[in-house]
């Protein structure tokens, strides 16, 4: 039954069916499946398959966009179920997708997890300029800046932001965490980030560790 729902969830994304995706997400939650589990084993598996089909030329951009819309539909259901952690905030984070990059599905999941784990998070959206990251981090007195990048070309923006902080003598003002499919621990080390996370729950763990929770 559960495996069947995971398969249906993945299929709804591959078939670019937003309505079905939302319905399956609702069904899964009603069946007691955790939002994180239906996301990871169902919907994220589906969008990963879509990425492979796109890469091999079996799906084209319009279909990729419709699959992303189905994914957003599913996320609207699962993220709402995650809720907010409540209590005193464990820390303040500004998080966005870097300039030149419009991929924001992963970022939305990370934000939902962080909020559910009692962090105050300011969503800087997508295609976010380096200066906006820095201005918003200062404005909100953030402890952490999180940057998402999904393109090998836009990963460079993560490096540029760290370099800009160093140039201004402000590198130690913030902890920097990077993520997104092309990023790795090695990349994070290379650019001098404080942490890399492979997914949303790892992101919460890494930020907890950075802030001593
Ligand atoms: C959906 C999608 C799109 C959608 C995005 C919609 C949206 N609102 O996000 C649309 C259709 C718009 C799109 C456009 C493009 N895309 Co696209 N897209 C994808 C796809 C299939 C899925 C991405 C996704 O949502 N994954 C699911 C989420 C949950 O995973 P995630 O983003 O990795 O996030 C998780 C972790 O990485 C981590 N994480 C992510 N960010 C952060 C940040 C922090 C701080 C932390 C802690 C953790 C963290 O936690 C997340 C949750 O677990 C990928 C394939 C792939 N394998 O990634 C291609 C892919 C990224 N796209 C690709 C390409 C080429 C493009 C286009 C250039 C296509 C074109 N010809 O126009 C454009 C680029 C537009 C732009 N300027 O940004 C390539 C990139 C290749 C490369 N080497 O750079 C990929 C890899 C597809 C492929 N295999 O060819 N795309």
Coordinates of C-alpha atoms and ligand atoms in Angstrom, one line a residue:
X1 CA 0.0 0.0 0.0
X2 CA 2.7 2.4 1.0
X3 CA 5.1 1.3 -1.8
X4 CA 2.2 1.7 -4.1
X5 CA 1.6 5.3 -3.0
X6 CA 5.4 6.1 -3.5
X7 CA 5.2 4.7 -7.0
X8 CA 2.0 6.7 -7.8
X9 CA 3.6 9.8 -6.4
X10 CA 6.7 9.4 -8.6
X11 CA 4.5 8.6 -11.6
X12 CA 2.4 11.7 -11.1
X13 CA 5.5 13.9 -11.5
X14 CA 6.8 11.9 -14.5
X15 CA 3.3 12.2 -16.1
X16 CA 3.2 16.0 -15.2
X17 CA -0.1 15.7 -13.5
X18 CA -0.4 18.4 -10.8
X19 CA -3.9 17.4 -9.7
X20 CA -2.9 13.8 -9.2
X21 CA 0.2 14.8 -7.4
X22 CA -1.7 16.9 -4.9
X23 CA -4.3 14.2 -4.4
X24 CA -1.7 11.5 -3.8
X25 CA 0.1 13.8 -1.4
X26 CA -3.1 14.3 0.5
X27 CA -3.8 10.5 0.5
X28 CA -0.3 9.7 1.8
X29 CA -0.6 12.1 4.7
X30 CA -4.1 10.7 5.5
X31 CA -2.5 7.2 5.5
X32 CA 0.0 8.4 8.2
X33 CA 3.0 8.7 5.9
X34 CA 5.4 11.4 7.0
X35 CA 5.6 14.4 4.6
X36 CA 9.4 13.9 4.4
X37 CA 8.9 10.2 3.4
X38 CA 6.4 10.7 0.7
X39 CA 8.5 13.6 -0.7
X40 CA 11.8 11.6 -0.7
X41 CA 10.6 8.2 -1.7
X42 CA 7.8 9.4 -4.0
X43 CA 7.9 12.9 -5.5
X44 CA 11.7 13.6 -5.4
X45 CA 12.3 10.2 -7.0
X46 CA 9.8 11.3 -9.8
X47 CA 11.5 14.6 -10.5
X48 CA 14.9 12.9 -10.5
X49 CA 13.6 10.5 -13.2
X50 CA 12.3 13.5 -15.1
X51 CA 15.8 15.0 -15.0
X52 CA 17.2 11.8 -16.5
X53 CA 14.5 11.7 -19.2
X54 CA 15.3 15.4 -20.0
X55 CA 19.0 14.7 -20.2
X56 CA 18.5 11.7 -22.5
X57 CA 16.3 13.8 -24.8
X58 CA 13.1 11.9 -24.1
X59 CA 11.5 14.9 -22.4
X60 CA 11.7 18.5 -23.5
X61 CA 11.6 21.8 -21.7
X62 CA 7.8 22.4 -21.7
X63 CA 7.4 18.9 -20.2
X64 CA 10.1 19.6 -17.6
X65 CA 8.3 22.8 -16.7
X66 CA 5.0 21.0 -16.3
X67 CA 6.7 18.3 -14.1
X68 CA 8.0 21.1 -12.0
X69 CA 4.5 22.5 -11.6
X70 CA 3.2 19.1 -10.5
X71 CA 6.1 19.0 -8.0
X72 CA 5.1 22.4 -6.7
X73 CA 1.5 21.1 -6.2
X74 CA 2.7 18.2 -4.2
X75 CA 5.0 20.4 -2.1
X76 CA 2.2 22.8 -1.3
X77 CA 0.5 19.9 0.4
X78 CA 3.5 18.3 2.2
X79 CA 5.1 21.5 3.2
X80 CA 1.9 22.8 4.8
X81 CA 1.8 19.5 6.8
X82 CA 5.3 20.1 8.2
X83 CA 4.2 23.2 10.0
X84 CA 6.3 25.5 12.1
X85 CA 8.4 24.3 15.0
X86 CA 7.2 26.9 17.5
X87 CA 8.9 28.1 20.6
X88 CA 12.0 30.3 20.5
X89 CA 13.8 30.4 17.2
X90 CA 17.0 28.4 17.1
X91 CA 18.6 30.9 14.8
X92 CA 18.0 33.1 11.8
X93 CA 18.8 32.1 8.2
X94 CA 18.6 33.8 4.9
X95 CA 18.3 31.3 2.0
X96 CA 17.9 31.8 -1.7
X97 CA 18.8 30.4 -5.1
X98 CA 21.7 32.2 -6.6
X99 CA 21.7 34.7 -9.5
X100 CA 21.1 33.2 -13.0
X101 CA 19.3 30.1 -11.5
X102 CA 15.6 29.7 -11.3
X103 CA 15.5 26.2 -9.7
X104 CA 13.7 26.6 -6.4
X105 CA 12.0 23.3 -5.6
X106 CA 14.8 22.0 -3.4
X107 CA 15.2 25.4 -1.7
X108 CA 11.5 25.3 -0.8
X109 CA 11.9 21.9 0.8
X110 CA 14.9 23.0 2.8
X111 CA 13.0 26.1 4.0
X112 CA 10.0 24.0 5.1
X113 CA 12.3 21.6 7.0
X114 CA 14.2 24.5 8.7
X115 CA 10.9 26.2 9.8
X116 CA 9.6 22.9 11.1
X117 CA 12.8 22.6 13.1
X118 CA 12.2 26.1 14.8
X119 CA 14.4 28.2 12.6
X120 CA 13.4 31.6 11.4
X121 CA 14.0 31.6 7.7
X122 CA 13.9 34.5 5.2
X123 CA 13.3 33.2 1.7
X124 CA 15.2 35.3 -0.8
X125 CA 13.6 33.6 -3.8
X126 CA 15.4 32.6 -6.9
X127 CA 17.8 34.3 -9.3
X128 CA 18.9 36.2 -6.2
X129 CA 21.9 38.6 -6.6
X130 CA 24.9 38.4 -4.4
X131 CA 24.3 41.9 -3.0
X132 CA 20.7 41.0 -2.1
X133 CA 22.0 38.0 -0.1
X134 CA 24.4 40.3 1.8
X135 CA 21.9 43.1 2.3
X136 CA 19.2 40.8 3.6
X137 CA 21.6 38.9 5.9
X138 CA 22.6 42.2 7.5
X139 CA 19.0 43.5 7.7
X140 CA 17.8 40.3 9.5
X141 CA 20.9 39.8 11.6
X142 CA 21.2 36.3 10.2
X143 CA 23.6 33.8 11.6
X144 CA 23.5 31.7 8.5
X145 CA 23.5 32.3 4.7
X146 CA 22.2 29.4 2.6
X147 CA 22.7 29.3 -1.1
X148 CA 21.1 26.9 -3.5
X149 CA 22.5 26.3 -7.0
X150 CA 21.4 23.7 -9.5
X151 CA 23.5 24.6 -12.5
X152 CA 27.2 24.0 -12.9
X153 CA 27.4 27.5 -14.3
X154 CA 25.7 29.2 -11.3
X155 CA 27.6 27.3 -8.6
X156 CA 30.3 30.0 -9.1
X157 CA 27.9 32.5 -7.5
X158 CA 28.4 30.7 -4.2
X159 CA 32.1 31.1 -4.5
X160 CA 31.7 34.8 -5.4
X161 CA 29.7 35.6 -2.3
X162 CA 32.3 34.0 0.0
X163 CA 35.0 36.0 -1.8
X164 CA 33.0 39.2 -1.4
X165 CA 32.6 38.6 2.3
X166 CA 36.4 38.0 2.6
X167 CA 37.2 41.2 0.7
X168 CA 35.0 43.2 3.0
X169 CA 36.7 41.6 6.1
X170 CA 33.3 40.1 7.0
X171 CA 33.8 36.4 6.3
X172 CA 33.3 35.5 10.0
X173 CA 30.0 37.4 10.4
X174 CA 28.0 34.5 8.9
X175 CA 28.1 30.7 8.6
X176 CA 27.7 29.7 5.0
X177 CA 26.0 26.6 3.8
X178 CA 25.7 25.5 0.2
X179 CA 23.5 22.9 -1.5
X180 CA 21.9 21.9 -4.8
X181 CA 22.4 18.9 -7.1
X182 CA 25.9 19.8 -8.5
X183 CA 27.4 20.8 -5.1
X184 CA 29.5 18.4 -3.1
X185 CA 31.4 18.5 0.2
X186 CA 34.5 18.9 -1.9
X187 CA 33.1 22.0 -3.6
X188 CA 32.2 23.5 -0.3
X189 CA 35.7 22.9 1.0
X190 CA 37.2 24.4 -2.2
X191 CA 35.2 27.6 -1.9
X192 CA 35.6 27.9 1.9
X193 CA 32.0 27.3 2.8
X194 CA 31.2 26.2 6.4
X195 CA 29.0 23.3 5.3
X196 CA 27.4 21.4 2.5
X197 CA 24.2 19.5 2.8
X198 CA 23.0 16.8 0.4
X199 CA 19.3 17.2 1.3
X200 CA 16.9 19.0 3.5
X201 CA 17.3 16.9 6.6
X202 CA 21.0 16.9 6.3
X203 CA 20.7 20.7 6.0
X204 CA 19.0 20.9 9.4
X205 CA 21.6 18.7 10.9
X206 CA 24.5 20.7 9.5
X207 CA 23.0 24.0 10.6
X208 CA 22.3 22.7 14.1
X209 CA 26.0 21.7 14.3
X210 CA 27.2 25.1 12.9
X211 CA 25.1 26.9 15.6
X212 CA 26.0 24.5 18.4
X213 CA 22.5 23.0 18.9
Ligands
LIG1 C1 12.7 20.8 -12.3 C2 13.9 21.3 -13.1 C3 13.8 22.5 -13.8 C4 12.6 23.4 -13.7 C5 12.8 24.2 -12.3 C6 11.5 24.6 -11.7 C7 11.6 25.2 -10.3 N1 10.7 26.0 -9.9 O1 12.6 24.8 -9.6 C8 12.7 24.3 -14.9 C9 11.9 23.7 -16.0 C10 12.4 25.8 -14.8 C11 14.2 24.1 -15.3 C12 14.9 25.0 -16.1 C13 16.2 24.7 -16.5 N2 16.9 23.6 -16.3 CO1 16.5 22.3 -14.9 N3 16.1 20.8 -13.9 C14 15.1 20.5 -13.2 C15 15.3 19.0 -12.5 C16 14.6 18.0 -13.4 C17 14.9 18.8 -11.1 C18 15.4 19.8 -10.1 C19 14.7 19.6 -8.8 O2 13.8 20.3 -8.5 N4 15.1 18.5 -8.0 C20 14.4 18.1 -6.8 C21 14.9 18.8 -5.6 C22 14.2 18.3 -4.4 O3 16.3 18.5 -5.5 P1 17.4 19.6 -5.3 O4 17.1 20.8 -6.0 O5 18.7 19.0 -5.6 O6 17.4 20.0 -3.8 C23 17.7 19.1 -2.7 C24 19.2 19.1 -2.3 O7 20.1 19.4 -3.4 C25 19.3 20.0 -1.2 N5 19.5 21.5 -1.5 C26 19.2 22.2 -2.6 N6 19.5 23.5 -2.4 C27 20.0 23.6 -1.1 C28 20.5 24.7 -0.5 C29 20.9 24.6 0.8 C30 21.5 25.8 1.6 C31 20.9 23.3 1.5 C32 21.4 23.2 2.8 C33 20.5 22.2 0.8 C34 20.0 22.3 -0.5 O8 18.1 19.9 -0.5 C35 17.0 19.7 -1.5 C36 15.9 18.9 -0.8 O9 16.3 17.6 -0.5 C37 16.9 18.9 -12.7 C38 17.4 17.5 -12.7 C39 18.2 17.2 -11.4 N7 18.7 16.0 -11.4 O10 18.5 18.0 -10.5 C40 17.1 19.7 -13.9 C41 18.5 20.4 -14.2 C42 19.1 21.0 -12.9 N8 18.2 21.5 -15.1 C43 19.1 21.6 -16.1 C44 19.0 22.5 -17.1 C45 20.1 22.4 -18.2 C46 18.0 23.5 -17.1 C47 17.9 24.7 -18.2 C48 19.2 25.3 -18.6 C49 17.2 24.1 -19.4 C50 17.0 25.0 -20.6 N9 17.5 24.5 -21.7 O11 16.5 26.1 -20.5 C51 16.9 25.7 -17.4 C52 17.7 26.7 -16.6 C53 17.0 27.8 -16.1 C54 17.8 28.6 -15.1 N10 18.3 29.7 -15.6 O12 17.9 28.3 -14.0 C55 20.2 20.6 -15.9 C56 21.5 21.2 -15.3 C57 22.8 20.7 -16.0 C58 24.0 21.4 -15.5 N11 25.0 20.6 -15.5 O13 24.1 22.5 -15.0 C59 19.6 19.5 -15.0 C60 20.6 18.7 -14.1 C61 18.8 18.5 -15.9 C62 19.7 17.6 -16.8 N12 20.0 16.4 -16.3 O14 20.2 18.0 -17.8 N13 14.7 23.0 -14.7

